[in-house]
Short mmCIF file of C-alpha atoms in Angstrom, two decimals:
data_model
loop_
_atom_site.label_atom_id
_atom_site.label_comp_id
_atom_site.label_asym_id
_atom_site.label_seq_id
_atom_site.Cartn_x
_atom_site.Cartn_y
_atom_site.Cartn_z
CA UNK A 723 61.67 73.61 -15.72
CA UNK A 724 58.61 75.74 -14.98
CA UNK A 725 56.34 73.25 -15.95
CA UNK A 726 53.57 71.91 -13.15
CA UNK A 727 54.47 68.34 -12.16
CA UNK A 728 50.54 67.30 -12.39
CA UNK A 729 50.67 67.68 -16.08
CA UNK A 730 54.05 66.08 -17.22
CA UNK A 731 52.30 63.20 -18.10
CA UNK A 732 50.74 64.72 -21.08
CA UNK A 733 52.53 64.57 -24.21
CA UNK A 734 52.19 66.64 -27.34
CA UNK A 735 49.73 65.53 -30.09
CA UNK A 736 49.58 61.66 -28.44
CA UNK A 737 46.63 60.49 -27.23
CA UNK A 738 46.29 61.75 -23.89
CA UNK A 739 46.64 65.33 -25.27
CA UNK A 740 42.96 66.32 -25.14
CA UNK A 741 41.98 64.65 -21.94
CA UNK A 742 41.78 66.67 -18.55
CA UNK A 743 44.22 66.88 -16.05
CA UNK A 744 44.07 66.78 -11.77
CA UNK A 745 45.70 70.10 -10.49
CA UNK A 746 47.51 69.41 -7.05
CA UNK A 747 44.27 71.01 -5.13
CA UNK A 748 42.00 68.62 -6.95
CA UNK A 749 44.67 65.82 -6.16
CA UNK A 750 45.45 66.66 -2.61
CA UNK A 751 41.67 66.88 -1.81
CA UNK A 752 41.08 63.26 -2.63
CA UNK A 753 42.50 62.40 -0.03
CA UNK A 754 41.62 64.72 2.66
CA UNK A 755 40.17 63.12 5.47
CA UNK A 756 38.23 65.55 6.19
CA UNK A 757 36.56 66.01 2.99
CA UNK A 758 36.69 62.76 2.22
CA UNK A 759 34.60 61.61 5.00
CA UNK A 760 32.41 64.06 4.22
CA UNK A 761 32.28 63.27 0.51
CA UNK A 762 32.04 59.19 2.21
CA UNK A 763 28.85 60.18 3.47
CA UNK A 764 27.38 61.85 0.68
CA UNK A 765 28.56 58.91 -2.10
CA UNK A 766 26.69 56.72 0.36
CA UNK A 767 23.40 58.50 0.73
CA UNK A 768 23.74 58.68 -3.35
CA UNK A 769 24.39 55.13 -3.67
CA UNK A 770 21.33 54.09 -1.31
CA UNK A 771 18.90 55.83 -3.25
CA UNK A 772 20.39 53.88 -6.48
CA UNK A 773 20.13 51.07 -4.37
CA UNK A 774 16.47 51.30 -3.33
CA UNK A 775 15.11 52.67 -6.64
CA UNK A 776 16.68 48.90 -8.10
CA UNK A 777 15.27 46.52 -5.96
CA UNK B 662 27.65 29.63 -8.32
CA UNK B 663 29.15 32.87 -6.46
CA UNK B 664 26.90 35.71 -6.06
CA UNK B 665 23.66 34.77 -7.67
CA UNK B 666 23.90 31.61 -7.20
CA UNK B 667 24.46 31.85 -3.65
CA UNK B 668 22.05 34.99 -3.13
CA UNK B 669 19.61 32.46 -4.84
CA UNK B 670 19.49 29.67 -2.75
CA UNK B 671 20.68 30.95 0.57
CA UNK B 672 17.05 33.30 0.07
CA UNK B 673 15.24 30.15 -1.12
CA UNK B 674 16.30 28.34 2.24
CA UNK B 675 14.96 31.30 4.36
CA UNK B 676 11.75 31.84 2.57
CA UNK B 677 10.43 27.99 1.76
CA UNK B 678 12.22 26.54 5.29
CA UNK B 679 12.58 22.82 6.30
CA UNK B 680 9.06 21.71 4.35
CA UNK B 681 11.36 22.01 1.28
CA UNK B 682 14.48 21.23 0.11
CA UNK B 683 17.12 23.29 -1.38
CA UNK B 684 19.98 21.78 -2.83
CA UNK B 685 23.41 23.56 -4.10
CA UNK B 686 25.69 22.28 -6.59
CA UNK B 687 29.08 23.83 -6.83
CA UNK B 688 32.44 22.42 -7.91
CA UNK B 689 34.02 24.64 -4.93
CA UNK B 690 34.93 23.89 -1.98
CA UNK B 691 35.27 27.59 -0.83
CA UNK B 692 33.29 30.68 -1.99
CA UNK B 693 35.15 33.28 -3.01
CA UNK B 694 34.54 37.45 -3.11
CA UNK B 695 35.70 38.13 -6.35
CA UNK B 696 36.16 42.27 -6.13
CA UNK B 697 38.69 41.51 -3.39
CA UNK B 698 41.03 39.09 -5.42
CA UNK B 699 42.57 42.59 -6.95
CA UNK B 700 43.89 43.34 -3.55
CA UNK B 701 45.02 40.07 -3.22
CA UNK B 702 46.89 40.12 -6.80
CA UNK B 703 49.18 43.02 -5.58
CA UNK B 704 49.89 41.06 -2.32
CA UNK B 705 47.65 43.57 0.02
CA UNK B 706 45.12 40.53 1.27
CA UNK B 707 45.73 37.17 1.73
CA UNK B 708 43.80 34.35 -0.18
CA UNK B 709 41.81 33.89 3.40
CA UNK B 710 40.66 37.08 3.85
CA UNK B 711 38.52 36.38 0.61
CA UNK B 712 37.44 32.70 0.44
CA UNK B 713 35.44 30.83 3.20
CA UNK B 714 34.05 27.30 3.54
CA UNK B 715 30.38 26.70 1.79
CA UNK B 716 29.70 23.45 3.78
CA UNK B 717 29.58 25.03 7.32
CA UNK B 718 27.40 27.90 5.94
CA UNK B 719 25.02 25.77 3.94
CA UNK B 720 24.42 23.28 6.72
CA UNK B 721 23.57 26.10 9.01
CA UNK B 722 21.14 27.25 6.51
CA UNK B 723 19.56 23.94 5.74
CA UNK B 724 20.75 23.93 2.50
CA UNK B 725 21.78 20.08 0.86
CA UNK B 726 25.40 21.17 -0.43
CA UNK B 727 27.33 18.59 -3.13
CA UNK B 728 30.31 19.78 -4.60
CA UNK B 729 30.24 18.13 -7.81
CA UNK B 730 29.75 20.23 -11.44
CA UNK B 731 26.51 19.86 -13.06
CA UNK B 732 26.94 18.30 -16.60
CA UNK B 733 23.88 18.23 -18.29
CA UNK B 734 19.96 18.76 -17.80
CA UNK B 735 16.99 16.32 -18.66
CA UNK B 736 14.10 19.07 -18.10
CA UNK B 737 11.86 15.97 -19.16
CA UNK B 738 12.78 13.45 -17.35
CA UNK B 739 13.76 9.99 -18.93
CA UNK B 740 12.42 7.01 -20.51
CA UNK B 741 11.79 5.44 -17.14
CA UNK B 742 10.70 9.03 -15.39
CA UNK B 743 8.80 11.73 -15.87
CA UNK B 744 10.25 14.09 -12.87
CA UNK B 745 13.31 16.31 -14.60
CA UNK B 746 17.04 15.72 -13.49
CA UNK B 747 20.31 17.67 -13.32
CA UNK B 748 23.38 15.18 -14.02
CA UNK B 749 26.51 16.35 -11.61
CA UNK B 750 30.03 15.19 -11.48
CA UNK B 751 31.35 15.46 -7.82
CA UNK B 752 34.72 17.06 -7.66
CA UNK B 753 35.16 16.89 -4.00
CA UNK B 754 38.18 14.13 -2.67
CA UNK B 755 37.21 10.85 -2.57
CA UNK B 756 34.12 11.14 -4.77
CA UNK B 757 35.59 12.94 -7.69
CA UNK B 758 34.43 11.66 -11.00
CA UNK B 759 31.44 9.98 -9.74
CA UNK B 760 27.91 10.99 -10.96
CA UNK B 761 24.58 11.30 -9.38
CA UNK B 762 21.25 12.42 -10.85
CA UNK B 763 19.23 14.77 -9.07
CA UNK B 764 15.68 15.15 -9.21
CA UNK B 765 14.16 18.25 -9.21
CA UNK B 766 11.01 20.57 -9.21
CA UNK B 767 12.71 24.37 -9.79
CA UNK B 768 16.03 24.82 -11.59
CA UNK B 769 18.41 27.66 -11.58
CA UNK B 770 21.10 27.68 -13.65
CA UNK B 771 23.82 29.93 -12.04
CA UNK B 772 26.96 28.26 -12.84
CA UNK B 773 29.02 31.72 -13.44
CA UNK B 774 31.14 31.33 -16.55
CA UNK B 775 33.72 29.19 -17.90
CA UNK B 776 36.87 31.38 -17.95
CA UNK B 777 38.03 30.77 -21.70
CA UNK B 778 41.24 31.19 -22.04
CA UNK B 779 41.92 28.68 -24.46
CA UNK B 780 39.97 31.04 -27.44
CA UNK B 781 43.24 33.09 -27.72
CA UNK B 782 46.55 30.74 -28.36
CA UNK B 783 49.09 31.26 -25.75
CA UNK B 784 46.59 32.77 -23.29
CA UNK B 785 45.51 29.33 -21.91
CA UNK B 786 44.04 26.18 -22.51
CA UNK B 787 40.31 25.59 -22.16
CA UNK B 788 39.59 27.26 -18.85
CA UNK B 789 43.46 26.64 -17.67
CA UNK B 790 45.40 29.87 -17.46
CA UNK B 791 48.49 29.40 -19.77
CA UNK B 792 52.29 29.83 -18.18
CA UNK B 793 53.13 33.66 -20.40
CA UNK B 794 50.35 35.58 -18.63
CA UNK B 795 49.11 36.26 -14.91
CA UNK B 796 44.92 36.11 -13.81
CA UNK B 797 42.94 37.68 -10.72
CA UNK B 798 39.90 35.65 -11.82
CA UNK B 799 40.29 33.45 -8.92
CA UNK B 800 41.73 33.24 -5.51
CA UNK B 801 44.25 30.91 -6.36
CA UNK B 802 45.24 32.92 -9.75
CA UNK B 803 45.45 36.94 -7.59
CA UNK B 804 47.75 34.42 -5.41
CA UNK B 805 50.08 33.55 -8.30
CA UNK B 806 50.04 37.20 -9.46
CA UNK B 807 51.02 38.45 -6.59
CA UNK B 808 54.13 36.33 -6.08
CA UNK B 809 54.93 37.22 -10.21
CA UNK B 810 54.66 41.05 -9.31
CA UNK B 811 56.89 40.17 -6.02
CA UNK B 812 59.46 38.94 -8.44
CA UNK B 813 59.69 42.32 -11.15
CA UNK B 814 59.30 44.25 -8.25
CA UNK B 815 63.03 42.80 -7.06
CA UNK B 816 64.23 43.23 -10.48
CA UNK B 817 63.33 46.86 -10.67
CA UNK B 818 64.68 47.38 -6.75
CA UNK B 819 67.45 46.15 -8.84
CA UNK B 820 67.63 48.27 -11.68
CA UNK B 821 65.79 46.03 -14.51
CA UNK B 822 63.17 48.12 -16.36
CA UNK B 823 59.89 46.09 -16.24
CA UNK B 824 57.18 46.39 -18.41
CA UNK B 825 53.24 45.91 -17.23
CA UNK B 826 50.73 45.51 -19.72
CA UNK B 827 47.38 45.13 -18.52
CA UNK B 828 43.51 44.58 -20.29
CA UNK B 829 41.80 42.20 -22.03
CA UNK B 830 42.90 39.07 -23.85
CA UNK B 831 40.33 38.70 -26.40
CA UNK B 832 38.11 40.82 -28.58
CA UNK B 833 34.90 39.45 -26.61
CA UNK B 834 35.81 40.08 -23.18
CA UNK B 835 33.80 41.91 -20.47
CA UNK B 836 34.77 42.53 -16.70
CA UNK B 837 37.16 45.23 -18.13
CA UNK B 838 36.38 46.69 -14.41
CA UNK B 839 38.31 43.96 -13.04
CA UNK B 840 41.80 45.02 -15.21
CA UNK B 841 41.01 48.45 -14.62
CA UNK B 842 41.12 47.83 -10.76
CA UNK B 843 44.24 45.69 -11.38
CA UNK B 844 46.11 48.21 -13.58
CA UNK B 845 46.04 51.10 -11.09
CA UNK B 846 46.36 48.83 -8.18
CA UNK B 847 49.67 47.68 -9.72
CA UNK B 848 50.64 51.32 -10.46
CA UNK B 849 49.93 51.93 -6.59
CA UNK B 850 51.80 49.26 -5.53
CA UNK B 851 55.29 50.20 -7.41
CA UNK B 852 54.75 54.10 -5.81
CA UNK B 853 54.96 52.52 -2.58
CA UNK B 854 57.75 50.19 -3.16
CA UNK B 855 59.87 53.28 -4.39
CA UNK B 856 60.29 51.98 -8.11
CA UNK B 857 57.31 53.25 -10.33
CA UNK B 858 60.03 55.11 -12.06
CA UNK B 859 61.28 51.87 -13.72
CA UNK B 860 58.16 50.88 -14.81
CA UNK B 861 56.51 51.08 -18.05
CA UNK B 862 52.74 50.77 -17.90
CA UNK B 863 50.06 49.99 -20.62
CA UNK B 864 46.39 49.22 -20.89
CA UNK B 865 44.83 46.76 -23.99
CA UNK B 866 41.49 46.44 -23.95
CA UNK B 867 38.61 45.92 -26.72
CA UNK B 868 36.92 48.19 -25.77
CA UNK B 869 36.08 51.31 -28.69
CA UNK B 870 36.76 54.05 -26.11
CA UNK B 871 38.52 54.36 -22.44
CA UNK B 872 35.45 54.10 -19.79
CA UNK B 873 33.17 51.91 -22.23
CA UNK B 874 33.87 49.19 -19.56
CA UNK B 875 31.36 46.72 -21.14
CA UNK B 876 28.39 48.83 -20.64
CA UNK B 877 29.00 51.75 -23.70
CA UNK B 878 30.39 54.16 -21.18
CA UNK B 879 27.86 56.29 -18.79
CA UNK B 880 27.53 60.26 -18.62
CA UNK B 881 27.82 61.62 -15.11
CA UNK B 882 27.02 65.00 -14.39
CA UNK B 883 29.71 67.16 -12.53
CA UNK B 884 30.21 70.78 -12.46
CA UNK B 885 26.93 71.75 -14.35
CA UNK B 886 27.87 69.27 -17.12
CA UNK B 887 27.02 65.78 -18.09
CA UNK B 888 30.91 64.56 -19.23
CA UNK B 889 31.38 60.93 -20.47
CA UNK B 890 33.84 58.05 -18.55
CA UNK B 891 35.87 58.29 -21.57
CA UNK B 892 36.76 62.00 -20.00
CA UNK B 893 37.36 61.04 -16.67
CA UNK B 894 38.88 57.55 -17.49
CA UNK B 895 41.41 59.28 -19.86
CA UNK B 896 42.33 61.91 -16.95
CA UNK B 897 43.24 58.81 -14.75
CA UNK B 898 45.21 57.07 -17.10
CA UNK B 899 47.23 60.45 -18.06
CA UNK B 900 47.40 61.27 -14.44
CA UNK B 901 49.02 58.38 -13.31
CA UNK B 902 51.11 57.47 -16.44
CA UNK B 903 49.87 54.94 -18.18
CA UNK B 904 49.28 54.51 -21.92
CA UNK B 905 46.72 52.94 -23.90
CA UNK B 906 45.54 50.49 -26.50
CA UNK B 907 42.09 50.41 -27.09
CA UNK B 908 39.88 48.28 -29.86
CA UNK B 909 42.64 45.78 -29.40
CA UNK B 910 41.83 41.95 -29.96
CA UNK B 911 44.78 40.35 -28.65
CA UNK B 912 45.25 36.92 -31.19
CA UNK B 913 47.83 35.21 -29.70
CA UNK B 914 50.20 35.25 -26.64
CA UNK B 915 53.57 34.59 -26.10
CA UNK B 916 56.46 34.37 -23.89
CA UNK B 917 56.72 38.21 -23.31
CA UNK B 918 54.58 38.94 -26.40
CA UNK B 919 50.98 40.27 -27.02
CA UNK B 920 49.78 40.21 -30.60
CA UNK B 921 46.71 41.90 -31.02
CA UNK B 922 44.23 43.51 -34.35
CA UNK B 923 42.82 46.60 -33.95
CA UNK B 924 39.21 48.07 -35.33
CA UNK B 925 41.16 49.58 -37.81
CA UNK B 926 42.19 46.51 -39.52
CA UNK B 927 45.97 46.66 -38.78
CA UNK B 928 48.31 44.20 -36.66
CA UNK B 929 50.66 45.03 -33.41
CA UNK B 930 52.36 43.18 -30.89
CA UNK B 931 53.31 44.58 -27.34
CA UNK B 932 56.28 43.21 -25.35
CA UNK B 933 55.52 42.76 -21.72
CA UNK B 934 57.78 41.32 -18.51
CA UNK B 935 54.46 40.84 -16.68
CA UNK B 936 50.97 40.81 -18.42
CA UNK B 937 47.55 40.05 -16.98
CA UNK B 938 44.98 39.85 -19.16
CA UNK B 939 41.19 38.82 -18.54
CA UNK B 940 40.10 35.84 -20.61
CA UNK B 941 36.77 36.06 -22.79
CA UNK B 942 33.51 34.11 -20.94
CA UNK B 943 31.62 31.08 -22.10
CA UNK B 944 28.85 29.44 -20.92
CA UNK B 945 30.31 26.37 -18.79
CA UNK B 946 29.01 23.89 -21.57
CA UNK B 947 25.90 21.95 -20.14
CA UNK B 948 24.02 19.68 -21.82
CA UNK B 949 20.51 19.06 -22.40
CA UNK B 950 18.21 16.12 -23.00
CA UNK B 951 14.86 15.22 -23.87
CA UNK B 952 12.40 12.41 -22.79
CA UNK B 953 13.80 10.57 -25.32
CA UNK B 954 17.64 11.49 -24.78
CA UNK B 955 18.13 13.48 -27.65
CA UNK B 956 20.42 16.24 -27.48
CA UNK B 957 18.30 19.62 -27.15
CA UNK B 958 21.03 22.08 -26.11
CA UNK B 959 20.44 24.23 -28.73
CA UNK B 960 16.72 24.46 -27.43
CA UNK B 961 17.85 25.46 -23.74
CA UNK B 962 21.25 27.24 -24.64
CA UNK B 963 22.46 29.73 -26.84
CA UNK B 964 25.71 28.94 -28.63
CA UNK B 965 27.91 30.47 -26.56
CA UNK B 966 26.56 28.08 -23.95
CA UNK B 967 24.25 30.26 -21.73
CA UNK B 968 20.99 29.47 -21.10
CA UNK B 969 18.48 31.06 -22.91
CA UNK B 970 15.45 33.33 -20.70
CA UNK B 971 12.78 35.82 -21.33
CA UNK B 972 14.74 37.70 -23.44
CA UNK B 973 14.28 39.24 -27.06
CA UNK B 974 17.19 37.26 -29.14
CA UNK B 975 16.24 38.53 -32.59
CA UNK B 976 16.53 41.94 -31.98
CA UNK B 977 19.03 42.33 -35.08
CA UNK B 978 21.27 45.05 -35.64
CA UNK B 979 22.35 47.50 -33.34
CA UNK B 980 19.46 50.26 -34.52
CA UNK B 981 17.15 47.95 -33.39
CA UNK B 982 18.15 47.18 -30.42
CA UNK B 983 15.89 48.47 -26.92
CA UNK B 984 16.25 48.47 -23.64
CA UNK B 985 12.75 46.34 -23.40
CA UNK B 986 15.40 42.68 -25.30
CA UNK B 987 16.52 42.57 -21.82
CA UNK B 988 15.26 39.96 -19.83
CA UNK B 989 13.11 40.28 -16.92
CA UNK B 990 11.88 37.30 -14.96
CA UNK B 991 14.89 34.73 -16.43
CA UNK B 992 12.42 32.11 -17.16
CA UNK B 993 13.57 29.58 -19.82
CA UNK B 994 11.10 29.87 -23.09
CA UNK B 995 10.80 26.48 -23.10
CA UNK B 996 10.52 24.69 -19.43
CA UNK B 997 9.41 27.10 -17.05
CA UNK B 998 10.82 25.64 -14.39
CA UNK B 999 14.08 26.66 -15.49
CA UNK B 1000 15.38 29.69 -14.45
CA UNK B 1001 19.10 31.28 -15.04
CA UNK B 1002 20.90 34.32 -13.37
CA UNK B 1003 23.89 36.11 -13.24
CA UNK B 1004 26.65 35.35 -15.71
CA UNK B 1005 24.88 32.07 -16.95
CA UNK B 1006 22.06 33.70 -18.42
CA UNK B 1007 22.18 34.41 -22.41
CA UNK B 1008 22.35 38.17 -22.97
CA UNK B 1009 20.04 39.54 -26.00
CA UNK B 1010 23.24 41.37 -27.29
CA UNK B 1011 26.04 43.45 -26.25
CA UNK B 1012 24.98 46.91 -24.46
CA UNK B 1013 28.46 48.42 -26.05
CA UNK B 1014 27.65 49.24 -29.38
CA UNK B 1015 29.46 46.26 -31.55
CA UNK B 1016 32.41 46.83 -33.76
CA UNK B 1017 34.44 44.56 -36.27
CA UNK B 1018 37.94 45.28 -38.05
CA UNK B 1019 38.04 45.43 -41.96
CA UNK B 1020 38.90 42.08 -41.52
CA UNK B 1021 35.45 40.88 -40.04
CA UNK B 1022 37.19 40.32 -36.28
CA UNK B 1023 34.47 41.22 -34.09
CA UNK B 1024 36.42 43.56 -31.28
CA UNK B 1025 33.65 44.88 -28.65
CA UNK B 1026 33.08 44.44 -24.98
CA UNK B 1027 30.12 41.80 -24.37
CA UNK B 1028 28.14 42.72 -21.55
CA UNK B 1029 29.02 42.36 -17.49
CA UNK B 1030 26.32 40.36 -15.54
CA UNK B 1031 28.08 40.51 -11.92
CA UNK B 1032 28.12 42.27 -8.73
CA UNK B 1033 25.17 44.15 -7.86
CA UNK B 1034 22.90 42.99 -10.32
CA UNK B 1035 23.82 39.61 -10.58
CA UNK B 1036 22.91 39.68 -6.65
CA UNK B 1037 19.39 41.56 -7.50
CA UNK B 1038 18.64 39.15 -10.66
CA UNK B 1039 19.27 36.02 -7.99
CA UNK B 1040 16.98 37.33 -4.96
CA UNK B 1041 14.10 37.96 -7.51
CA UNK B 1042 14.65 34.36 -9.12
CA UNK B 1043 14.24 32.54 -5.65
CA UNK B 1044 11.09 34.66 -4.53
CA UNK B 1045 9.33 33.61 -8.07
CA UNK B 1046 9.95 30.08 -7.14
CA UNK B 1047 9.32 30.22 -3.68
CA UNK B 1048 6.02 32.16 -4.41
CA UNK B 1049 5.16 29.49 -7.14
CA UNK B 1050 5.85 26.70 -4.77
CA UNK B 1051 3.87 28.43 -1.80
CA UNK B 1052 1.36 30.30 -3.37
CA UNK B 1053 0.70 28.32 -6.50
CA UNK B 1054 2.07 27.37 -9.95
CA UNK B 1055 0.02 30.37 -11.35
CA UNK B 1056 1.75 33.01 -8.77
CA UNK B 1057 3.31 35.91 -10.81
CA UNK B 1058 7.01 36.27 -11.41
CA UNK B 1059 8.74 38.60 -9.85
CA UNK B 1060 10.96 40.75 -12.18
CA UNK B 1061 14.17 42.13 -12.00
CA UNK B 1062 15.12 43.72 -15.89
CA UNK B 1063 18.52 45.45 -15.73
CA UNK B 1064 16.96 48.02 -18.32
CA UNK B 1065 15.30 49.09 -15.10
CA UNK B 1066 17.98 48.56 -12.97
CA UNK B 1067 20.22 50.68 -11.44
CA UNK B 1068 24.27 49.28 -10.19
CA UNK B 1069 26.72 51.00 -7.59
CA UNK B 1070 30.22 50.19 -8.42
CA UNK B 1071 33.56 50.78 -6.33
CA UNK B 1072 36.61 50.44 -8.70
CA UNK B 1073 39.70 50.05 -6.68
CA UNK B 1074 42.93 52.45 -7.70
CA UNK B 1075 45.24 51.53 -4.86
CA UNK B 1076 44.97 50.40 -1.41
CA UNK B 1077 45.26 52.53 1.65
CA UNK B 1078 44.03 53.87 4.97
CA UNK B 1079 44.74 57.13 4.07
CA UNK B 1080 46.28 57.34 0.80
CA UNK B 1081 44.12 54.38 -1.02
CA UNK B 1082 41.52 55.64 -3.87
CA UNK B 1083 38.54 54.06 -5.72
CA UNK B 1084 36.16 55.70 -8.42
CA UNK B 1085 32.77 55.10 -6.81
CA UNK B 1086 30.10 55.12 -9.32
CA UNK B 1087 26.82 54.76 -10.09
CA UNK B 1088 24.73 53.88 -13.12
CA UNK B 1089 20.83 54.50 -13.91
CA UNK B 1090 20.04 52.02 -15.45
CA UNK B 1091 22.58 49.59 -16.30
CA UNK B 1092 21.02 49.14 -19.70
CA UNK B 1093 20.83 52.20 -21.23
CA UNK B 1094 17.66 53.18 -22.62
CA UNK B 1095 17.73 55.98 -25.07
CA UNK B 1096 13.96 56.00 -25.56
CA UNK B 1097 13.92 57.26 -22.08
CA UNK B 1098 16.57 58.96 -21.28
CA UNK B 1099 17.52 60.32 -25.36
CA UNK B 1100 20.80 61.41 -25.84
CA UNK B 1101 23.28 59.82 -23.02
CA UNK B 1102 20.55 56.67 -22.34
CA UNK B 1103 20.77 56.99 -18.66
CA UNK B 1104 19.31 58.92 -15.92
CA UNK B 1105 22.09 61.71 -14.88
CA UNK B 1106 20.30 62.32 -11.73
CA UNK B 1107 20.80 59.05 -10.43
CA UNK B 1108 24.36 58.33 -12.58
CA UNK B 1109 27.56 59.68 -11.19
CA UNK B 1110 31.27 59.18 -10.40
CA UNK B 1111 33.88 60.27 -8.39
CA UNK B 1112 37.57 59.30 -7.53
CA UNK B 1113 39.20 59.38 -4.20
CA UNK B 1114 39.49 58.27 -0.43
CA UNK B 1115 36.14 57.85 0.62
CA UNK B 1116 35.66 55.54 -2.45
CA UNK B 1117 38.40 53.10 -0.88
CA UNK B 1118 36.93 53.33 2.86
CA UNK B 1119 33.34 51.97 0.98
CA UNK B 1120 35.20 49.18 -1.16
CA UNK B 1121 36.86 47.81 1.91
CA UNK B 1122 33.64 48.48 3.92
CA UNK B 1123 31.45 46.15 1.11
CA UNK B 1124 34.39 43.62 1.54
CA UNK B 1125 33.77 42.78 5.12
CA UNK B 1126 29.84 43.66 4.39
CA UNK B 1127 29.35 41.01 1.52
CA UNK B 1128 31.48 38.72 3.08
CA UNK B 1129 29.42 39.08 6.09
CA UNK B 1130 26.12 38.67 4.58
CA UNK B 1131 27.69 35.67 2.58
CA UNK B 1132 28.34 33.75 5.98
CA UNK B 1133 24.56 34.30 6.64
CA UNK B 1134 25.79 36.44 10.05
CA UNK B 1135 23.37 38.53 12.46
CA UNK B 1136 21.17 40.47 9.86
CA UNK B 1137 22.30 39.46 6.74
CA UNK B 1138 19.18 39.95 4.86
CA UNK B 1139 19.17 43.76 5.82
CA UNK B 1140 22.45 44.02 3.61
CA UNK B 1141 21.01 44.78 0.29
CA UNK B 1142 22.98 43.15 -2.74
#
C-alpha cells in the first residue's frame, strides 16, 4: 500500500472527503517540545491581549 | 453557584469589608472546577483534584455560607414587611428540608443551570441522569463515567468491539465544547490503552455544522487565510478517525440505542456501548411572588426559567438580531436590586442561527454563558452592587456585554505532559457583530486557534491557577477571570 498513513481516515465521497488533514510534519510539530514551548509563549501573549481587552 | 457566583461573592466580600454582610446560598458543599471533569471522566484525575470544600474558604473570606437551594423570591417583601427576601431550603445533613427566609438589599441570581436530563425520554428524569448514558457535568457523574469507560476498555482488551457515541442529548443543548473535549480524550485514552482499533467513535450534535460550538462558529486567521472553525473541526475529526452526525435532535434514549431527528426531518437511530450525551439546560425553577403573594414568576423569569435582565427580548427573527440585544449590566428590568449572571441570566436569543426540521422541531445550539465571560460578568455585577452600597444608589452600573468581550478557551484533546494536545482559541467578541465586523462578525486580529502540546500545558496550568484563585489563596485577585 503506497498511501500515506495520515490520509487513511479520509473516505472517498463521504462527509470527510472535502476537509484538510495534517501531514506527518504538522503532526510531529504539535508535540515537538521546543516548538511547542515557543507556541506556549506566543499563545499566552495572544490570550493576554484578548483578556485585557475584555476586562 | 460556581464560577460566576463564586467570583461575585468573593469580590463583593473583599470590596465591602466587614461593615456589610455577603451571604452565599448554594446546595453544594464543594466547589467544582468543571472544565477538569473531562479528565476525571477518563480516569486521568481524581474527584478530589477538581473539588474542594466551600465552608473554610467562605469562613476565611468573611462570607456567610448557607448550604441550601433558593426556591422563591419575594422582591417586594411580604404583607408584614417591605424588606425583600429569598426563601431557601437547606440541603446540608441535619437541616435538610428546612426552610429560611433571608432578607436582602441586593441579590445576585447565579444558580447555574438545571441539568434537564428529563427533556429527552430515556436520558434521565428531571435533573437526574438516567441509566443508559453517562455524563461529565458533575464530578460524581465524571467518576461514574470513568468506571464505565474502564469496563469498555477491558472488553476491548478481550477482543470485544465497542461503539462510543458522544455529543448532545437534545436539539436545544449548549456546551458542545465539553462533549468535544470528552470525545477526543476518550480517543486519546483508547490509544494509550492500545485498544483504539477495537473502537468505533461517533459524534452526534445539534450543531448545523461541525465547529459551531454554540457561537455560530468562528473564523480564525491562519496562513494568511481567514478559516472557518468548521474546517478545523472536520480536520481533527477526520485525523482522529471520528465520524459525525450533525443537526441532530436526540429524542429518545434506550439501553444501547439513541433515536434522533435530523434537520432534514429524517429520523435515525444509533447503537452504542458507551454514550455521553450532554443534557439541555434550564433555569432551576425559582418562583417569584409579589407583596400580596401573587405569582410574578413570568415577570421576573423568561419561560425557560432564566432571569430576565437588561437584554432586548423582542429582537424577533434572526435577520433582526444585533449585538446590542445582549445585556450589559445584568440588572433585572423590574426590580433594580436584582441581578443575574453566568448561565442564570436569560439570553435574548441564541448566538447560532436558529434552525428547525420540516416537522417543526427546533435544532440549534443554545448560547453558552460559561467560562471566562461568566467570571467577568460576575465580577462586573459585584462591582456595580458594591458601588451602589458604598457610593450611593445612583452610582453607575458596570458593564460587561458579551458583545464587547472576548473569550479565551482551551479545549483538551488528550492529557499528557509530552503527548497531550489541546485546541487553544480566542474569540473576539463572543457575540458576533456583523455591523462592526462585516462578514465573519468577529475581529480576526484577536480570534485565533491552534492545536498542540502548548494548549495542553496551558489547560493544565489553568486548572491549578483557577483552583488557587477560587480558594482565595495569596494573589488570587491578580489572576484574571
